[in-house]
Amino acid sequence: MTSAENLQAFKREGRIVVVGASLAGLRAAEALRGAGFTGSLTMIGDEMGEPYDRPPLSKQVLTGWVPAENTKLPRRREIDAQWLLGVPASGLDLAGNHVRLADGREVPFDRVLISTGVRARPWFVESEAALDGVFVVRTREHAEALRRALAAGPSRVLVIGAGFTGSEIASVCREREIPVTVAELAPAPLVGALGAMIGDVAADMQRAHGVDLRCGVKVTRLEGDAQGRLRRAHFDDGSTIDTDVAVVALGGIRNTEWLQGSGLAAGVWGIACDTGCRALDLNGLITDDVFVAGDVARCPNPIYEYRLISLEHWANAVEQAEVAAHNMVSGQADRWPHLSIPLFWSIQFGVNIKSVGVPTFADEVVVTQGSVPDRRFVAAYGYRGRVTAAVSFNNAKWLDHYRQLIETAAPFPPPCPTPDQPADMKPVPVDFPGPTLLAQGATVVVTGHDPSERRVTAAHQHR
């Protein structure tokens, strides 16, 4: 049989297994069927129930606008799959072409897509994490439990970590008129993802809304009473606060442990792959039958000098899943590269924050439009004289313009495209925090040969 005949036979009768039945996994399955794949399709997921949308969990679900059970992802088409839910994958055998499940079953495949995503980083002391009143937010059950706790009217909420999720939860608390303390080890909120200048803006925004924001401090202990209920938090500066709800928002852990011994290039930063979403083995060689998509993928981007980039972004998961699915059922000459510019958004304290590009791949930042005091502006990021990212506060309509600047390697700083040019458009150092803090707070992580010695150090120390 020719290679074309083999491909057609695979599309008719092949076996594809998707490990990770969430956003990326579902969209990939739909794309596979849309591309004409009629073979067997198996969806493996560690959670019970059908795939659901995660961004509303720290926003609309906590406010009560959307019930947690109403976050199910809409179906674009029927996928005619076998669903193996509630049992996580425990191993991948590339020699025998099967996925091992935690209950001992083995699922054979001809090609496999890994989209296992991330899980919430728990509180570091297990007995304290088990206290009644200590929460993380990653799953639908997490969000519903926290919503009930907030609805009960706690005396004070402690949010540990001021990244995007932590800041959104603090915003919900203030919207519900609940006193909230935010503890952040870095100098300001969002600094790990967007740098010091935007971090200062975020800090002012939180304090203006009544948040007790404590930066540069670390929570050292969560104290419970005799009944196992959270009552107090201790800080490394010797201070304490009384609280009956604590939300641990210290970022995510990529679900790659189950791949240990598989021979894939998988680790704490994710699974390395090429732009076609094909996984790399430990020697850096392409594996033709193993593909990766979503939060767990660590993919090179030519625009960012082929640095390996890990993204925990909704749009990236969808786009990468569609590329992976296409390539799984296409010949070498017809395969697509995943070259999308990252896009991210967050709504907090009445402000719509959106970013395009990779802000952590930058050495300077400048406000190019609008007014920082009015919290309506755009800031552009640059690296070695070219535009690499942009962030908007209540001014998202201009992000397509900055996307074009990024794609064309436009000079930095860029000219203001509108009459609302700030009086002082002087670039300043982007000033990201040190390695440990960067690993905790960022939702975009540039790994591999990063654009400064500091980031290379970050990768090694994180491991």
CSV table of C-alpha atoms in Angstrom, one decimal:
chain,number,residue,atom,x,y,z
A,1,MET,CA,0.0,0.0,0.0
A,2,THR,CA,1.2,3.5,-0.7
A,3,SER,CA,1.4,6.1,2.1
A,4,ALA,CA,-1.8,7.8,0.8
A,5,GLU,CA,-3.6,4.4,1.0
A,6,ASN,CA,-2.3,3.8,4.5
A,7,LEU,CA,-3.5,7.2,5.6
A,8,GLN,CA,-7.0,6.5,4.2
A,9,ALA,CA,-7.1,3.1,5.9
A,10,PHE,CA,-6.1,4.8,9.2
A,11,LYS,CA,-8.9,7.4,8.8
A,12,ARG,CA,-11.4,4.6,8.2
A,13,GLU,CA,-10.3,2.0,10.8
A,14,GLY,CA,-7.6,3.5,13.0
A,15,ARG,CA,-7.7,3.8,16.8
A,16,ILE,CA,-7.2,7.3,18.4
A,17,VAL,CA,-7.1,7.8,22.1
A,18,VAL,CA,-7.5,11.2,23.7
A,19,VAL,CA,-6.1,11.4,27.2
A,20,GLY,CA,-7.6,14.4,28.9
A,21,ALA,CA,-11.3,15.0,28.3
A,22,SER,CA,-11.5,18.7,28.8
A,23,LEU,CA,-11.6,21.7,26.4
A,24,ALA,CA,-8.6,20.7,24.2
A,25,GLY,CA,-9.6,17.0,24.2
A,26,LEU,CA,-13.2,17.7,23.2
A,27,ARG,CA,-12.3,20.2,20.5
A,28,ALA,CA,-9.7,17.8,19.1
A,29,ALA,CA,-12.2,15.0,19.0
A,30,GLU,CA,-14.7,17.2,17.2
A,31,ALA,CA,-12.1,18.2,14.7
A,32,LEU,CA,-11.1,14.6,14.1
A,33,ARG,CA,-14.6,13.7,13.2
A,34,GLY,CA,-14.9,16.9,11.1
A,35,ALA,CA,-11.8,15.8,9.2
A,36,GLY,CA,-13.4,12.5,8.2
A,37,PHE,CA,-11.9,10.2,10.8
A,38,THR,CA,-14.4,7.3,11.2
A,39,GLY,CA,-12.2,4.9,13.2
A,40,SER,CA,-12.5,4.2,17.0
A,41,LEU,CA,-12.2,7.3,19.3
A,42,THR,CA,-11.7,6.9,23.0
A,43,MET,CA,-11.8,9.8,25.5
A,44,ILE,CA,-10.0,9.2,28.9
A,45,GLY,CA,-10.7,11.7,31.7
A,46,ASP,CA,-10.0,11.7,35.5
A,47,GLU,CA,-13.2,13.6,36.3
A,48,MET,CA,-16.7,12.3,36.1
A,49,GLY,CA,-19.1,14.0,33.8
A,50,GLU,CA,-18.8,15.7,30.4
A,51,PRO,CA,-16.2,18.4,29.6
A,52,TYR,CA,-17.0,21.9,31.0
A,53,ASP,CA,-15.7,25.4,30.7
A,54,ARG,CA,-13.2,26.5,33.3
A,55,PRO,CA,-12.9,30.4,32.9
A,56,PRO,CA,-16.4,31.0,34.4
A,57,LEU,CA,-15.4,29.1,37.6
A,58,SER,CA,-13.4,32.0,39.1
A,59,LYS,CA,-15.8,34.6,37.7
A,60,GLN,CA,-19.5,34.0,37.0
A,61,VAL,CA,-19.9,30.8,39.1
A,62,LEU,CA,-18.5,32.5,42.3
A,63,THR,CA,-20.9,35.4,41.9
A,64,GLY,CA,-23.8,33.1,41.5
A,65,TRP,CA,-24.6,34.4,37.9
A,66,VAL,CA,-24.0,30.9,36.4
A,67,PRO,CA,-24.7,27.6,38.3
A,68,ALA,CA,-21.6,25.4,38.2
A,69,GLU,CA,-23.6,22.6,36.5
A,70,ASN,CA,-24.4,25.0,33.6
A,71,THR,CA,-20.7,25.3,32.5
A,72,LYS,CA,-20.8,22.3,30.3
A,73,LEU,CA,-19.0,22.9,27.0
A,74,PRO,CA,-21.3,23.2,24.0
A,75,ARG,CA,-20.9,20.4,21.4
A,76,ARG,CA,-20.1,21.4,17.9
A,77,ARG,CA,-20.8,17.9,16.5
A,78,GLU,CA,-21.4,14.4,17.7
A,79,ILE,CA,-18.1,12.6,18.2
A,80,ASP,CA,-19.3,9.0,18.6
A,81,ALA,CA,-16.6,8.2,21.2
A,82,GLN,CA,-16.1,5.7,24.0
A,83,TRP,CA,-15.9,7.7,27.2
A,84,LEU,CA,-13.7,6.3,30.0
A,85,LEU,CA,-14.3,8.9,32.8
A,86,GLY,CA,-13.4,9.0,36.5
A,87,VAL,CA,-10.2,7.0,36.1
A,88,PRO,CA,-6.9,8.8,35.4
A,89,ALA,CA,-4.2,7.5,33.0
A,90,SER,CA,-1.3,6.1,35.0
A,91,GLY,CA,1.2,5.3,32.2
A,92,LEU,CA,2.0,5.4,28.5
A,93,ASP,CA,3.6,2.4,26.7
A,94,LEU,CA,5.0,3.5,23.4
A,95,ALA,CA,6.5,0.1,22.6
A,96,GLY,CA,3.1,-1.6,23.0
A,97,ASN,CA,1.0,1.4,21.9
A,98,HIS,CA,-1.4,1.5,24.9
A,99,VAL,CA,-2.4,3.8,27.7
A,100,ARG,CA,-2.5,2.3,31.2
A,101,LEU,CA,-5.3,3.4,33.5
A,102,ALA,CA,-5.1,3.6,37.3
A,103,ASP,CA,-7.6,0.7,37.6
A,104,GLY,CA,-5.3,-1.6,35.7
A,105,ARG,CA,-7.0,-1.5,32.3
A,106,GLU,CA,-5.0,-1.0,29.1
A,107,VAL,CA,-6.3,1.0,26.2
A,108,PRO,CA,-4.7,0.3,22.8
A,109,PHE,CA,-4.1,3.1,20.2
A,110,ASP,CA,-2.6,3.8,16.8
A,111,ARG,CA,-2.2,7.5,17.6
A,112,VAL,CA,-2.7,9.3,20.9
A,113,LEU,CA,-3.4,12.9,21.9
A,114,ILE,CA,-2.3,14.1,25.3
A,115,SER,CA,-4.3,17.0,26.7
A,116,THR,CA,-4.1,16.3,30.4
A,117,GLY,CA,-3.9,20.0,31.3
A,118,VAL,CA,-3.0,21.3,34.8
A,119,ARG,CA,-4.4,20.8,38.4
A,120,ALA,CA,-4.5,23.4,41.1
A,121,ARG,CA,-1.4,23.6,43.3
A,122,PRO,CA,-2.5,22.6,46.8
A,123,TRP,CA,-1.5,24.2,50.1
A,124,PHE,CA,1.9,22.7,51.0
A,125,VAL,CA,0.9,21.3,54.5
A,126,GLU,CA,-1.6,18.5,53.9
A,127,SER,CA,-3.2,18.7,57.3
A,128,GLU,CA,-3.8,22.4,56.9
A,129,ALA,CA,-5.1,22.0,53.4
A,130,ALA,CA,-7.7,19.6,54.8
A,131,LEU,CA,-9.1,22.2,57.2
A,132,ASP,CA,-12.8,23.1,56.6
A,133,GLY,CA,-12.6,26.5,54.9
A,134,VAL,CA,-9.5,26.0,52.8
A,135,PHE,CA,-10.1,25.9,49.0
A,136,VAL,CA,-8.5,25.7,45.6
A,137,VAL,CA,-10.3,26.6,42.4
A,138,ARG,CA,-9.8,24.4,39.4
A,139,THR,CA,-12.7,22.0,39.0
A,140,ARG,CA,-16.5,22.6,38.9
A,141,GLU,CA,-16.7,21.0,42.4
A,142,HIS,CA,-14.1,23.4,43.7
A,143,ALA,CA,-16.0,26.4,42.4
A,144,GLU,CA,-19.3,25.3,43.7
A,145,ALA,CA,-17.9,24.6,47.2
A,146,LEU,CA,-16.3,28.0,47.3
A,147,ARG,CA,-19.5,29.7,46.1
A,148,ARG,CA,-21.4,28.1,49.0
A,149,ALA,CA,-18.8,29.3,51.4
A,150,LEU,CA,-18.9,32.9,50.1
A,151,ALA,CA,-22.7,32.8,50.1
A,152,ALA,CA,-22.7,31.9,53.8
A,153,GLY,CA,-21.1,35.3,54.5
A,154,PRO,CA,-17.6,34.6,56.0
A,155,SER,CA,-16.1,37.2,58.3
A,156,ARG,CA,-13.0,37.5,56.1
A,157,VAL,CA,-11.6,35.7,53.1
A,158,LEU,CA,-7.8,35.2,52.7
A,159,VAL,CA,-6.6,34.7,49.1
A,160,ILE,CA,-3.1,33.3,48.9
A,161,GLY,CA,-1.6,34.4,45.6
A,162,ALA,CA,-2.4,37.5,43.5
A,163,GLY,CA,-2.1,36.1,40.0
A,164,PHE,CA,-5.1,36.2,37.7
A,165,THR,CA,-7.2,33.6,39.5
A,166,GLY,CA,-6.4,35.0,43.0
A,167,SER,CA,-7.2,38.6,41.8
A,168,GLU,CA,-10.5,37.5,40.2
A,169,ILE,CA,-11.5,35.8,43.4
A,170,ALA,CA,-10.7,38.9,45.5
A,171,SER,CA,-12.8,40.9,43.0
A,172,VAL,CA,-15.7,38.6,43.6
A,173,CYS,CA,-15.4,39.0,47.3
A,174,ARG,CA,-15.5,42.8,47.1
A,175,GLU,CA,-18.4,42.6,44.7
A,176,ARG,CA,-20.2,40.6,47.4
A,177,GLU,CA,-19.0,43.1,50.1
A,178,ILE,CA,-17.0,40.4,51.9
A,179,PRO,CA,-13.8,41.6,53.6
A,180,VAL,CA,-10.8,40.1,51.8
A,181,THR,CA,-7.0,39.9,52.5
A,182,VAL,CA,-4.7,39.1,49.5
A,183,ALA,CA,-1.2,37.8,50.4
A,184,GLU,CA,1.3,37.9,47.6
A,185,LEU,CA,5.0,37.0,47.9
A,186,ALA,CA,5.9,39.2,44.9
A,187,PRO,CA,6.0,43.0,45.1
A,188,ALA,CA,2.6,43.4,43.4
A,189,PRO,CA,-0.4,41.5,41.9
A,190,LEU,CA,0.0,40.1,38.4
A,191,VAL,CA,3.7,40.9,38.4
A,192,GLY,CA,4.8,37.4,37.4
A,193,ALA,CA,2.7,37.6,34.2
A,194,LEU,CA,2.7,41.3,33.3
A,195,GLY,CA,5.7,42.9,35.0
A,196,ALA,CA,6.2,45.6,37.7
A,197,MET,CA,4.5,48.5,36.0
A,198,ILE,CA,1.2,46.7,35.4
A,199,GLY,CA,1.6,45.1,38.8
A,200,ASP,CA,1.6,48.6,40.4
A,201,VAL,CA,-1.6,49.5,38.5
A,202,ALA,CA,-3.2,46.2,39.7
A,203,ALA,CA,-2.2,46.9,43.3
A,204,ASP,CA,-3.7,50.4,43.2
A,205,MET,CA,-6.9,49.0,41.7
A,206,GLN,CA,-7.3,46.4,44.5
A,207,ARG,CA,-6.7,48.8,47.3
A,208,ALA,CA,-9.1,51.3,45.8
A,209,HIS,CA,-11.8,48.6,46.0
A,210,GLY,CA,-11.1,47.9,49.7
A,211,VAL,CA,-8.8,44.9,49.4
A,212,ASP,CA,-6.3,44.4,52.3
A,213,LEU,CA,-3.4,43.7,49.9
A,214,ARG,CA,-0.2,42.5,51.5
A,215,CYS,CA,2.7,42.1,49.1
A,216,GLY,CA,6.2,40.8,49.9
A,217,VAL,CA,4.8,38.5,52.6
A,218,LYS,CA,4.3,34.8,52.9
A,219,VAL,CA,1.6,32.8,54.6
A,220,THR,CA,3.5,30.4,56.8
A,221,ARG,CA,0.7,28.6,58.6
A,222,LEU,CA,-3.1,28.0,58.5
A,223,GLU,CA,-4.5,27.4,62.0
A,224,GLY,CA,-7.7,25.5,62.7
A,225,ASP,CA,-9.8,24.9,65.8
A,226,ALA,CA,-10.6,21.7,67.6
A,227,GLN,CA,-13.4,20.9,65.1
A,228,GLY,CA,-11.0,21.2,62.1
A,229,ARG,CA,-12.3,24.6,60.9
A,230,LEU,CA,-10.0,27.3,59.7
A,231,ARG,CA,-9.7,30.1,62.1
A,232,ARG,CA,-6.4,32.0,61.6
A,233,ALA,CA,-3.5,32.6,59.2
A,234,HIS,CA,0.1,33.4,60.2
A,235,PHE,CA,2.5,35.4,58.1
A,236,ASP,CA,6.3,35.4,57.9
A,237,ASP,CA,6.4,39.0,59.3
A,238,GLY,CA,4.9,37.8,62.6
A,239,SER,CA,1.4,39.1,61.9
A,240,THR,CA,-1.8,37.1,61.9
A,241,ILE,CA,-5.4,37.5,60.7
A,242,ASP,CA,-8.6,35.8,61.7
A,243,THR,CA,-10.3,34.2,58.7
A,244,ASP,CA,-12.7,31.4,58.1
A,245,VAL,CA,-12.1,31.0,54.4
A,246,ALA,CA,-8.8,30.7,52.6
A,247,VAL,CA,-8.4,30.3,48.8
A,248,VAL,CA,-5.0,28.9,47.7
A,249,ALA,CA,-4.3,30.5,44.3
A,250,LEU,CA,-0.7,29.6,43.7
A,251,GLY,CA,-0.9,28.5,40.1
A,252,GLY,CA,-1.1,25.1,38.6
A,253,ILE,CA,0.8,21.8,38.3
A,254,ARG,CA,1.0,20.3,34.8
A,255,ASN,CA,-0.3,16.7,34.8
A,256,THR,CA,2.8,14.9,33.4
A,257,GLU,CA,3.7,12.6,36.3
A,258,TRP,CA,1.9,9.7,34.7
A,259,LEU,CA,4.3,9.9,31.7
A,260,GLN,CA,7.4,9.1,33.8
A,261,GLY,CA,9.3,6.3,32.1
A,262,SER,CA,7.4,6.8,28.8
A,263,GLY,CA,10.4,8.1,27.0
A,264,LEU,CA,8.7,11.5,26.2
A,265,ALA,CA,10.3,14.8,26.9
A,266,ALA,CA,7.9,15.6,29.8
A,267,GLY,CA,8.5,17.5,33.0
A,268,VAL,CA,7.3,20.3,35.2
A,269,TRP,CA,7.0,22.7,32.3
A,270,GLY,CA,4.9,20.3,30.2
A,271,ILE,CA,5.5,18.0,27.3
A,272,ALA,CA,7.8,19.3,24.6
A,273,CYS,CA,6.5,19.2,21.0
A,274,ASP,CA,7.0,20.7,17.6
A,275,THR,CA,4.8,23.3,16.0
A,276,GLY,CA,2.7,20.5,14.5
A,277,CYS,CA,1.9,19.3,18.1
A,278,ARG,CA,3.9,16.1,17.7
A,279,ALA,CA,5.6,15.1,21.0
A,280,LEU,CA,9.3,14.9,21.3
A,281,ASP,CA,11.1,12.0,23.0
A,282,LEU,CA,13.9,12.4,25.5
A,283,ASN,CA,16.4,12.7,22.7
A,284,GLY,CA,14.5,15.5,21.0
A,285,LEU,CA,13.3,13.3,18.2
A,286,ILE,CA,9.7,13.5,16.8
A,287,THR,CA,7.3,10.8,17.8
A,288,ASP,CA,4.9,10.4,14.8
A,289,ASP,CA,2.0,8.9,16.7
A,290,VAL,CA,2.0,11.0,19.9
A,291,PHE,CA,0.5,14.5,19.9
A,292,VAL,CA,0.0,17.2,22.5
A,293,ALA,CA,-2.4,20.1,23.0
A,294,GLY,CA,-3.6,22.5,25.6
A,295,ASP,CA,-2.1,23.7,28.9
A,296,VAL,CA,0.3,20.7,29.1
A,297,ALA,CA,2.0,21.4,25.7
A,298,ARG,CA,5.4,23.1,25.5
A,299,CYS,CA,5.6,24.3,22.0
A,300,PRO,CA,8.2,26.4,20.1
A,301,ASN,CA,7.0,29.7,18.5
A,302,PRO,CA,9.0,31.1,15.6
A,303,ILE,CA,7.9,34.7,16.5
A,304,TYR,CA,9.6,34.3,19.9
A,305,GLU,CA,12.9,32.9,18.5
A,306,TYR,CA,11.6,29.3,18.7
A,307,ARG,CA,11.5,29.4,22.5
A,308,LEU,CA,9.4,26.7,24.0
A,309,ILE,CA,6.3,28.3,25.4
A,310,SER,CA,3.8,26.8,27.8
A,311,LEU,CA,0.4,28.5,27.9
A,312,GLU,CA,-2.6,28.1,30.2
A,313,HIS,CA,-5.0,30.0,27.9
A,314,TRP,CA,-8.4,29.0,26.7
A,315,ALA,CA,-7.9,30.2,23.1
A,316,ASN,CA,-4.6,28.5,22.8
A,317,ALA,CA,-6.1,25.2,23.9
A,318,VAL,CA,-8.8,25.4,21.2
A,319,GLU,CA,-6.4,26.4,18.4
A,320,GLN,CA,-3.8,23.9,19.3
A,321,ALA,CA,-6.3,21.1,19.6
A,322,GLU,CA,-7.6,21.8,16.0
A,323,VAL,CA,-4.0,21.8,14.7
A,324,ALA,CA,-3.2,18.5,16.5
A,325,ALA,CA,-6.3,16.9,15.2
A,326,HIS,CA,-5.7,17.9,11.6
A,327,ASN,CA,-2.1,16.6,11.7
A,328,MET,CA,-3.1,13.3,13.3
A,329,VAL,CA,-5.1,12.4,10.1
A,330,SER,CA,-3.0,14.2,7.5
A,331,GLY,CA,0.1,13.4,5.5
A,332,GLN,CA,3.4,15.1,6.1
A,333,ALA,CA,3.0,17.5,3.2
A,334,ASP,CA,-0.5,18.6,4.4
A,335,ARG,CA,0.3,19.2,8.1
A,336,TRP,CA,-0.3,22.6,9.7
A,337,PRO,CA,2.0,24.5,12.2
A,338,HIS,CA,0.5,26.0,15.3
A,339,LEU,CA,1.6,29.7,14.9
A,340,SER,CA,-1.2,31.6,16.7
A,341,ILE,CA,-0.3,34.6,18.8
A,342,PRO,CA,-1.4,34.0,22.4
A,343,LEU,CA,-4.5,35.9,23.7
A,344,PHE,CA,-5.6,36.1,27.3
A,345,TRP,CA,-8.3,38.0,29.2
A,346,SER,CA,-9.4,38.6,32.8
A,347,ILE,CA,-12.2,40.6,34.4
A,348,GLN,CA,-11.6,42.0,37.8
A,349,PHE,CA,-12.7,45.0,39.8
A,350,GLY,CA,-14.8,46.3,36.9
A,351,VAL,CA,-11.8,46.3,34.5
A,352,ASN,CA,-11.5,44.1,31.4
A,353,ILE,CA,-7.8,43.1,31.1
A,354,LYS,CA,-6.7,41.6,27.9
A,355,SER,CA,-3.2,40.7,26.5
A,356,VAL,CA,-1.9,39.6,23.2
A,357,GLY,CA,1.5,38.1,22.7
A,358,VAL,CA,3.9,36.9,25.4
A,359,PRO,CA,4.6,39.7,27.9
A,360,THR,CA,7.2,37.6,29.7
A,361,PHE,CA,9.3,37.7,26.5
A,362,ALA,CA,10.2,41.3,26.9
A,363,ASP,CA,12.8,43.6,28.4
A,364,GLU,CA,10.8,47.0,28.2
A,365,VAL,CA,7.3,48.2,28.4
A,366,VAL,CA,5.6,51.5,27.6
A,367,VAL,CA,2.1,52.9,27.8
A,368,THR,CA,1.2,53.8,24.2
A,369,GLN,CA,-2.5,54.8,24.5
A,370,GLY,CA,-4.9,56.2,27.1
A,371,SER,CA,-4.6,57.0,30.7
A,372,VAL,CA,-3.2,54.8,33.5
A,373,PRO,CA,-5.0,56.8,36.3
A,374,ASP,CA,-8.3,56.3,34.4
A,375,ARG,CA,-7.5,52.6,34.1
A,376,ARG,CA,-8.1,52.8,30.4
A,377,PHE,CA,-4.9,52.3,28.4
A,378,VAL,CA,-2.7,50.0,26.3
A,379,ALA,CA,0.8,49.1,27.2
A,380,ALA,CA,3.2,47.6,24.6
A,381,TYR,CA,6.0,45.2,25.4
A,382,GLY,CA,9.3,45.0,23.5
A,383,TYR,CA,12.3,42.8,23.3
A,384,ARG,CA,15.6,44.1,21.8
A,385,GLY,CA,13.7,46.8,19.8
A,386,ARG,CA,10.7,44.9,18.5
A,387,VAL,CA,7.1,44.6,19.7
A,388,THR,CA,6.4,41.2,21.4
A,389,ALA,CA,3.2,41.8,23.4
A,390,ALA,CA,0.5,44.3,24.5
A,391,VAL,CA,-1.8,44.5,27.4
A,392,SER,CA,-5.0,46.6,27.6
A,393,PHE,CA,-7.1,47.8,30.5
A,394,ASN,CA,-10.7,48.6,29.2
A,395,ASN,CA,-9.3,49.2,25.7
A,396,ALA,CA,-9.3,45.8,24.0
A,397,LYS,CA,-10.5,47.0,20.6
A,398,TRP,CA,-6.9,48.0,19.7
A,399,LEU,CA,-5.4,44.6,20.4
A,400,ASP,CA,-5.7,43.4,16.8
A,401,HIS,CA,-3.5,46.4,15.8
A,402,TYR,CA,-0.9,45.2,18.2
A,403,ARG,CA,-1.2,41.6,17.1
A,404,GLN,CA,-0.2,42.8,13.6
A,405,LEU,CA,2.8,44.7,15.1
A,406,ILE,CA,3.9,41.5,16.8
A,407,GLU,CA,3.5,39.4,13.7
A,408,THR,CA,5.5,41.8,11.6
A,409,ALA,CA,8.3,42.3,14.2
A,410,ALA,CA,7.4,46.1,14.2
A,411,PRO,CA,9.9,48.4,15.9
A,412,PHE,CA,9.6,49.1,19.6
A,413,PRO,CA,8.4,51.5,21.0
A,414,PRO,CA,5.5,51.6,18.5
A,415,PRO,CA,3.8,54.9,17.6
A,416,CYS,CA,0.4,55.7,19.1
A,417,PRO,CA,-2.3,54.8,16.6
A,418,THR,CA,-4.9,57.2,18.2
A,419,PRO,CA,-5.1,60.8,19.4
A,420,ASP,CA,-5.0,59.7,23.1
A,421,GLN,CA,-1.2,59.4,23.2
A,422,PRO,CA,0.2,59.8,26.7
A,423,ALA,CA,2.3,62.8,27.4
A,424,ASP,CA,5.2,60.6,28.5
A,425,MET,CA,5.8,57.6,26.3
A,426,LYS,CA,9.1,56.6,27.8
A,427,PRO,CA,9.8,52.9,27.9
A,428,VAL,CA,10.8,51.4,31.3
A,429,PRO,CA,12.3,48.0,32.2
A,430,VAL,CA,9.6,45.4,32.4
A,431,ASP,CA,11.0,44.1,35.7
A,432,PHE,CA,9.7,40.6,36.3
A,433,PRO,CA,10.3,39.0,39.7
A,434,GLY,CA,12.9,36.4,40.5
A,435,PRO,CA,12.8,32.7,39.4
A,436,THR,CA,10.7,31.3,42.3
A,437,LEU,CA,8.1,34.0,42.1
A,438,LEU,CA,7.9,33.8,38.3
A,439,ALA,CA,7.2,30.1,38.5
A,440,GLN,CA,4.3,30.7,40.9
A,441,GLY,CA,2.5,33.6,39.3
A,442,ALA,CA,2.8,33.5,35.5
A,443,THR,CA,0.2,32.0,33.2
A,444,VAL,CA,2.6,32.4,30.2
A,445,VAL,CA,6.0,30.8,30.8
A,446,VAL,CA,8.8,31.1,28.2
A,447,THR,CA,11.1,28.1,28.8
A,448,GLY,CA,14.1,26.6,27.0
A,449,HIS,CA,16.7,29.3,26.0
A,450,ASP,CA,14.9,32.2,27.5
A,451,PRO,CA,15.7,35.8,26.5
A,452,SER,CA,17.8,36.6,29.6
A,453,GLU,CA,20.0,34.8,32.0
A,454,ARG,CA,17.4,35.3,34.7
A,455,ARG,CA,14.9,33.2,32.9
A,456,VAL,CA,17.3,30.4,32.2
A,457,THR,CA,18.0,30.3,35.9
A,458,ALA,CA,14.3,30.2,36.6
A,459,ALA,CA,13.9,27.1,34.5
A,460,HIS,CA,16.7,25.2,36.3
A,461,GLN,CA,15.7,26.3,39.8
A,462,HIS,CA,12.1,25.4,39.2
A,463,ARG,CA,13.1,21.9,38.5
